PDB file of C-alpha atoms in Angstrom:
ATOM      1  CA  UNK A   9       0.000   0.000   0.000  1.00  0.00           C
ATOM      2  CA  UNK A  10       1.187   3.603  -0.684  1.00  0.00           C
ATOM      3  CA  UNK A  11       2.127   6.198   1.954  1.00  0.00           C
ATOM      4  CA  UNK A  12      -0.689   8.941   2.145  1.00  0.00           C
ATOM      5  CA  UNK A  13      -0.433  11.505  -0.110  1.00  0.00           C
ATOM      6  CA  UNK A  14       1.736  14.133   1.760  1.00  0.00           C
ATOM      7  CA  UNK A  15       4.258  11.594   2.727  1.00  0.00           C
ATOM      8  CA  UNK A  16       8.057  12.113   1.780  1.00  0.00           C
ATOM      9  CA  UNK A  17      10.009   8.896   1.127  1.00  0.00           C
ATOM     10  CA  UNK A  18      12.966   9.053   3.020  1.00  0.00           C
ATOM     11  CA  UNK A  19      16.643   8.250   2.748  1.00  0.00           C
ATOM     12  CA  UNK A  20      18.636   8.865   5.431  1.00  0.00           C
ATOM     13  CA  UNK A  21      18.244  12.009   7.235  1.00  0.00           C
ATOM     14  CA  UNK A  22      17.551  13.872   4.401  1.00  0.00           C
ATOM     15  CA  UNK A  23      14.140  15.393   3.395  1.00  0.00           C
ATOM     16  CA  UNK A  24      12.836  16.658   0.105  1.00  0.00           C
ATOM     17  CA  UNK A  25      13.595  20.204  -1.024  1.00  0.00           C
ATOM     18  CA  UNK A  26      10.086  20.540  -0.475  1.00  0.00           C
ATOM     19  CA  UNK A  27      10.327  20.383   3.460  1.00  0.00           C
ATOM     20  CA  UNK A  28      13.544  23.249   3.073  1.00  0.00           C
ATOM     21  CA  UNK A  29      10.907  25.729   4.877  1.00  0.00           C
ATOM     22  CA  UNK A  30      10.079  23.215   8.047  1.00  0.00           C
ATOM     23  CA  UNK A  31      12.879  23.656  10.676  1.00  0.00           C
ATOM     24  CA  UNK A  32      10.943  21.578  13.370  1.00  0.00           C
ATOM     25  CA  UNK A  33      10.521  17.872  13.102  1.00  0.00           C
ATOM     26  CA  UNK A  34       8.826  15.403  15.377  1.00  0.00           C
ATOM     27  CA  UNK A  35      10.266  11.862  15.700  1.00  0.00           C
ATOM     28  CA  UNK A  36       7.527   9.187  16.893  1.00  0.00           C
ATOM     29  CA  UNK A  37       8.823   5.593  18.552  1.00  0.00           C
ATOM     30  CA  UNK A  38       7.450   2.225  17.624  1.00  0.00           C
ATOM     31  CA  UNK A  39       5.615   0.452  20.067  1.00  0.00           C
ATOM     32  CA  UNK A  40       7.740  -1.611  21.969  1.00  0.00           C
ATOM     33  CA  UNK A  41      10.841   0.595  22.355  1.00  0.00           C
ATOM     34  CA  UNK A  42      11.141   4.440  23.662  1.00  0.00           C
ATOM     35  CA  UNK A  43      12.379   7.636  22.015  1.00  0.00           C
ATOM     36  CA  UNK A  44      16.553   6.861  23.281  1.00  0.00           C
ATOM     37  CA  UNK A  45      16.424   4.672  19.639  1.00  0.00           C
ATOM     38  CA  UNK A  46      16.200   8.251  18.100  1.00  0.00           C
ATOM     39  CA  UNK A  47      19.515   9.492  19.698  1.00  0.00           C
ATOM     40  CA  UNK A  48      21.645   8.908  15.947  1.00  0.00           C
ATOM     41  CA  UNK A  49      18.756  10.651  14.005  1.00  0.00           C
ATOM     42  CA  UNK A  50      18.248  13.761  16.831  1.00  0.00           C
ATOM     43  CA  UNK A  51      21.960  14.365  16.973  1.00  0.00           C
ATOM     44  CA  UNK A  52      22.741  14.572  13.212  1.00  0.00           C
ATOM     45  CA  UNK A  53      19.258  16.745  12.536  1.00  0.00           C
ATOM     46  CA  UNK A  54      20.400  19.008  15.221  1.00  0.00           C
ATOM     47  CA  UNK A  55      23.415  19.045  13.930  1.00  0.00           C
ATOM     48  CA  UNK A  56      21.899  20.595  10.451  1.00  0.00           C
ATOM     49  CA  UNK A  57      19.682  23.360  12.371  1.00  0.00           C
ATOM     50  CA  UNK A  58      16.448  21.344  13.095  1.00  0.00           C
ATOM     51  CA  UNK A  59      14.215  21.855  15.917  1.00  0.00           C
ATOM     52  CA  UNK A  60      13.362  18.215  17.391  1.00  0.00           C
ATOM     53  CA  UNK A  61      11.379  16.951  19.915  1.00  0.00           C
ATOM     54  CA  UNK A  62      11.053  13.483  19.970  1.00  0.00           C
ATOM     55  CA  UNK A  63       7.170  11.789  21.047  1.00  0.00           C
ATOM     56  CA  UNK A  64       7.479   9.520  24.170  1.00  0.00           C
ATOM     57  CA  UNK A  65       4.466   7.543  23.189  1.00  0.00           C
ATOM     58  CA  UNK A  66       2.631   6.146  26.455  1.00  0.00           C
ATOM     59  CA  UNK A  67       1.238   3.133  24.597  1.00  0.00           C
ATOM     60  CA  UNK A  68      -1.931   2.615  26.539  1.00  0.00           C
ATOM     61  CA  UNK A  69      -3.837   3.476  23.351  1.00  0.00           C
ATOM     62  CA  UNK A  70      -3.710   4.777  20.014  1.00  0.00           C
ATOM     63  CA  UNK A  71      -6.050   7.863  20.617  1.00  0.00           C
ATOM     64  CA  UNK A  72      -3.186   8.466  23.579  1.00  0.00           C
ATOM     65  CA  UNK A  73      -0.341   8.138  21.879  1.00  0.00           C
ATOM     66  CA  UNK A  74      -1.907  10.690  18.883  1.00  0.00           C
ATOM     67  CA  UNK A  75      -2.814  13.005  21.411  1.00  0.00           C
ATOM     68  CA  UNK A  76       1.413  13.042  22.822  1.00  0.00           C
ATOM     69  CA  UNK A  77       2.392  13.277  18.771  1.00  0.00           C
ATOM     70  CA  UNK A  78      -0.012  15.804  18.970  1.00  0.00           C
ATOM     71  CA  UNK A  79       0.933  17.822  22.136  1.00  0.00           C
ATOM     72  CA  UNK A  80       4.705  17.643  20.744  1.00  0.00           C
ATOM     73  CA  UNK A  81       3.601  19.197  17.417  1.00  0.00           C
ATOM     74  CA  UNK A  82       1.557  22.260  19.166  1.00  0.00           C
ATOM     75  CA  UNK A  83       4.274  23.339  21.114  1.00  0.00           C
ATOM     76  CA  UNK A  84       6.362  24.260  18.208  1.00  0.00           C
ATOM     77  CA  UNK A  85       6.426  27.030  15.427  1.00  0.00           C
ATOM     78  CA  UNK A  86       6.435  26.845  12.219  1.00  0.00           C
ATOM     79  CA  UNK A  87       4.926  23.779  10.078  1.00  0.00           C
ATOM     80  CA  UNK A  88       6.602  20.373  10.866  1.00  0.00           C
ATOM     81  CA  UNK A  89       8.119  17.194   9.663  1.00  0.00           C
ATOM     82  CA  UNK A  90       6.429  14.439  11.532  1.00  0.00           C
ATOM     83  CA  UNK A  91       8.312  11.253  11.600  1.00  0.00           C
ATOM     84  CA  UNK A  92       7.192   7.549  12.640  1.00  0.00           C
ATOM     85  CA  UNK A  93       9.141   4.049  12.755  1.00  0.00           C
ATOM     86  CA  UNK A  94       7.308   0.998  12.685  1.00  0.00           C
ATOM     87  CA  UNK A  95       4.252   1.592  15.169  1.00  0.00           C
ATOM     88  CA  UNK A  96       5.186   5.279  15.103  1.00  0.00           C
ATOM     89  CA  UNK A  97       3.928   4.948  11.146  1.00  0.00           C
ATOM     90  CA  UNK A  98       0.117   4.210  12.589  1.00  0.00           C
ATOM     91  CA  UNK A  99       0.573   7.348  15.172  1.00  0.00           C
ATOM     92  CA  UNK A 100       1.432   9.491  12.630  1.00  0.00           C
ATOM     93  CA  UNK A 101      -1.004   8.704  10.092  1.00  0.00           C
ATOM     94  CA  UNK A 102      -3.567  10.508  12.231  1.00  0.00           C
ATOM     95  CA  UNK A 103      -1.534  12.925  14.023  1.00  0.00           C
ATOM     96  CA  UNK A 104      -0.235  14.016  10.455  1.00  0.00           C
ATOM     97  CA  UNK A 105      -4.016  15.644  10.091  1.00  0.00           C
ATOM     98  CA  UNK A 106      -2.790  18.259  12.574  1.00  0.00           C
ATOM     99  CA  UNK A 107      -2.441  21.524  10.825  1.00  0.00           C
ATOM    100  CA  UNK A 108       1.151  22.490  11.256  1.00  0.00           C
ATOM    101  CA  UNK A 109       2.231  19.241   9.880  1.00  0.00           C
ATOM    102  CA  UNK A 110       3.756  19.805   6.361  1.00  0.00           C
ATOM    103  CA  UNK A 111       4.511  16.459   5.701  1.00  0.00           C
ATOM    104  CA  UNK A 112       4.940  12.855   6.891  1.00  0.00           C
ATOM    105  CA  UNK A 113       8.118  10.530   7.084  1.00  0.00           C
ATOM    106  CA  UNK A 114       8.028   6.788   6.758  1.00  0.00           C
ATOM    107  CA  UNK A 115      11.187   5.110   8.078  1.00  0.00           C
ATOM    108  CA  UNK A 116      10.321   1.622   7.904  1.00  0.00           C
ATOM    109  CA  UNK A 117       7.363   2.188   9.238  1.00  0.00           C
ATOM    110  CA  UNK A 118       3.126   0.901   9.033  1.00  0.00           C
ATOM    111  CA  UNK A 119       1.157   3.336   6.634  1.00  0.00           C
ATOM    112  CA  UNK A 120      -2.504   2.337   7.049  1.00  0.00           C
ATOM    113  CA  UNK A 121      -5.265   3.941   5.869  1.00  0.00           C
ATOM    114  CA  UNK A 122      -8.159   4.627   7.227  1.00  0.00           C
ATOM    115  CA  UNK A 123     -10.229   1.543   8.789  1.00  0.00           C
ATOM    116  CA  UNK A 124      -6.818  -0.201   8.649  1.00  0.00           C
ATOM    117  CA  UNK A 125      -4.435  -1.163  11.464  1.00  0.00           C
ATOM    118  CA  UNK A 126      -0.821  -2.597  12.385  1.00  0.00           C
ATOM    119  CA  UNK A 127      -2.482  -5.495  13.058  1.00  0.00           C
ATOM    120  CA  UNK A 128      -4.675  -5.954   9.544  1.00  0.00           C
ATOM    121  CA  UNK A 129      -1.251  -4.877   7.723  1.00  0.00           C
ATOM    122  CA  UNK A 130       0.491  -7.811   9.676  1.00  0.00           C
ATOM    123  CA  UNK A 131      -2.516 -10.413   9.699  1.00  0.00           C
ATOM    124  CA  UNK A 132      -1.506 -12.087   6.154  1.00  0.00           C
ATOM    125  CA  UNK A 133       2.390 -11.854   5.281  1.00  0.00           C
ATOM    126  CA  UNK A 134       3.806 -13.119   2.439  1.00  0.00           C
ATOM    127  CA  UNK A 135       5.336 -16.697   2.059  1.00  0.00           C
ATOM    128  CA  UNK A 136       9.366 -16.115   3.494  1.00  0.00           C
ATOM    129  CA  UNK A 137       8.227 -12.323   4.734  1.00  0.00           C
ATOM    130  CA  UNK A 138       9.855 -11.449   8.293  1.00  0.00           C
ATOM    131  CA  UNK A 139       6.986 -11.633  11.031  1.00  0.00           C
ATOM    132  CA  UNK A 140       7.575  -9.370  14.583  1.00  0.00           C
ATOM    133  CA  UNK A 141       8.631 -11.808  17.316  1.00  0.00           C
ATOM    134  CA  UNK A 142       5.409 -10.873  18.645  1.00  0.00           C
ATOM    135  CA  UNK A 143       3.809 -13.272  21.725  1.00  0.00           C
ATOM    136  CA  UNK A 144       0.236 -14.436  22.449  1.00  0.00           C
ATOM    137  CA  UNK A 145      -1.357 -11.341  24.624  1.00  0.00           C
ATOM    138  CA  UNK A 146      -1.353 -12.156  28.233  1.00  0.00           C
ATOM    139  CA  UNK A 147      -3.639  -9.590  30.528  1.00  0.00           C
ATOM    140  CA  UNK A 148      -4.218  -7.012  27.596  1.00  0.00           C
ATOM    141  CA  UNK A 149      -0.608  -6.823  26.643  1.00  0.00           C
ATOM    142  CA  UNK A 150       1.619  -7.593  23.889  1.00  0.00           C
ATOM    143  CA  UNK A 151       4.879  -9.243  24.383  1.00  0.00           C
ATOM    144  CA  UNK A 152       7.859  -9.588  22.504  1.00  0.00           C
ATOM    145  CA  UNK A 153      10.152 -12.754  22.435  1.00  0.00           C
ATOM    146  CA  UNK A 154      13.469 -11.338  24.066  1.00  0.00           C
ATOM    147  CA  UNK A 155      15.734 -14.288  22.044  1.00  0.00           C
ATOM    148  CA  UNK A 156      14.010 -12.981  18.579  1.00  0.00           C
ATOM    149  CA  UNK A 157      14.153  -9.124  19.679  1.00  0.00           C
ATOM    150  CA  UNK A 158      17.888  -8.381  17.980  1.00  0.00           C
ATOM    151  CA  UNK A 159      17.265 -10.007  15.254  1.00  0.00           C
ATOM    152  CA  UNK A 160      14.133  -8.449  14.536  1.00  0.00           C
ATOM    153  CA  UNK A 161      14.548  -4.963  16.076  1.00  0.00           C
ATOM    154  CA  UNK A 162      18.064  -4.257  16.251  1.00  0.00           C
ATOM    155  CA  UNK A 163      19.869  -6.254  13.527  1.00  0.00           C
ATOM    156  CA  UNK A 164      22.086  -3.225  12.899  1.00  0.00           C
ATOM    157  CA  UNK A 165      23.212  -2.680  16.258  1.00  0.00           C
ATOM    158  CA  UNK A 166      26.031  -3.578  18.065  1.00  0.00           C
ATOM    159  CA  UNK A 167      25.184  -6.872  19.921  1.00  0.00           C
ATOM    160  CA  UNK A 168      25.665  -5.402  23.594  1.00  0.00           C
ATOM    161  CA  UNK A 169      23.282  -2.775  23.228  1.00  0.00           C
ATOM    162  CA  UNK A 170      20.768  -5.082  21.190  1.00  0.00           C
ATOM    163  CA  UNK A 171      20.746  -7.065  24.527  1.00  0.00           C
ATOM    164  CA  UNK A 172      20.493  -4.564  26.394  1.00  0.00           C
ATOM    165  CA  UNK A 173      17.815  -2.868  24.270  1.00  0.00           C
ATOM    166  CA  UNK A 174      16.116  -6.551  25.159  1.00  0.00           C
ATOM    167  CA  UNK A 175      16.341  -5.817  28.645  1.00  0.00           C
ATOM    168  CA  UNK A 176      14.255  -3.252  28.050  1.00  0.00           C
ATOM    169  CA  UNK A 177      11.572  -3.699  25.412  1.00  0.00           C
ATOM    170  CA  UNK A 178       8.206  -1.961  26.445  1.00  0.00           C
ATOM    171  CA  UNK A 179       5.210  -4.405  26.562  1.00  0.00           C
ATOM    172  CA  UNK A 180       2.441  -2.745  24.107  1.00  0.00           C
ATOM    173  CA  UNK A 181      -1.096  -2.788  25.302  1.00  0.00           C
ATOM    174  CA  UNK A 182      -2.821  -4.627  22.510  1.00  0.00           C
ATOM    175  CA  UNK A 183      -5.576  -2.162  21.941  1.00  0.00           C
ATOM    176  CA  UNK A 184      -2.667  -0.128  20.545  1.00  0.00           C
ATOM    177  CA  UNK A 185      -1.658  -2.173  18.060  1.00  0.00           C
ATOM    178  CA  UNK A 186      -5.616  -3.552  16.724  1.00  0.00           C
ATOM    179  CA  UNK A 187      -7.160   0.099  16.700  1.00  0.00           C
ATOM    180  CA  UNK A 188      -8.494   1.161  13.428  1.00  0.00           C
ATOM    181  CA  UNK A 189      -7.687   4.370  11.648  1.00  0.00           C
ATOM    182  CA  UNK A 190     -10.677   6.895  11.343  1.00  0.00           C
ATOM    183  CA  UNK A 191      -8.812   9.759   9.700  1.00  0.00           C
ATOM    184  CA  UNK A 192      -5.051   9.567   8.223  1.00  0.00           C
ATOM    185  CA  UNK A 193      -2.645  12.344   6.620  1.00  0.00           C
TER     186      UNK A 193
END
């Protein structure tokens, strides 16, 4: 499925002459890690000049974690680059609607569209296709197999921090991860 209209593809760090005019850009977490897996993008963009906040998404529900994308975006000035990874890519598809948002970034990421989620864009992968080391939900929560997680998550990351990153995987609340889209960017 394509991005949303307004999306940028992305290589690197660097946007589209298009996005020359928005200095302030918005970084948005997948849903099992935290913002720290940001730190290489933040430091190089602030190296350039950027503004950037990065979204500490509290996972207890999509609607939640839109309105912290959201709260990020209002308290800068000027239009913004909102950027997701993985889960980040579903947050972003409906805080993108926000009206300072002059585009939306992709980095291997979940576009849906509206009435779609993570989940429905996971349910059927193709033969040989990597599937998230995602476990059964136990009390409402998602969990992630901890042997899987490098592999998976952090393939390009030195092994000590990979297990360390492990250590400390967030468990997503599954109503996160199965809410529908009503409105995307």
């Amino acid at each position: 499925m394509p991005p949303p209209p307004r999306s940028l593809a992305a290589t690197g760090t660097t946007a589209s002459a298009a996005d020359a005019a928005a200095k302030n850009v918005v970084l948005v977490h997948g849903g099992f890690v935290d913002g720290a897996g940001w730190k290489g993008v933040y430091d190089l963009l602030k190296k350039d000049g950027y503004t950037v906040s990065i979204v500490q998404n509290p996972t207890t529900s999509l609607s939640d974690d839109v309105a912290a994308t959201r709260q990020a975006i209002d308290k800068l000035d000027g239009p913004v680059v909102l950027v997701g990874h993985s889960y980040g890519g579903v947050v972003i598809s409906e805080a993108g609607t926000h009206e300072k948002v002059q585009s939306v970034v992709y980095i291997a990421a979940f576009a849906p569209d509206r009435g779609e989620s993570a989940s429905s864009l996971i349910a059927n992968p193709p033969a040989g296709a990597p599937v998230p080391p995602i476990l059964p939900p136990v009390d409402g929560f998602l969990f992630l197999d901890k042997a899987k997680f490098a592999a998976s998550f952090a393939a390009d990351v030195d092994a000590e921090i990979a297990a360390f990153m492990s250590k400390t995987a967030r468990n997503l609340i599954d109503i996160a991860n199965l809410t529908k889209l009503g409105r995307t960017a």
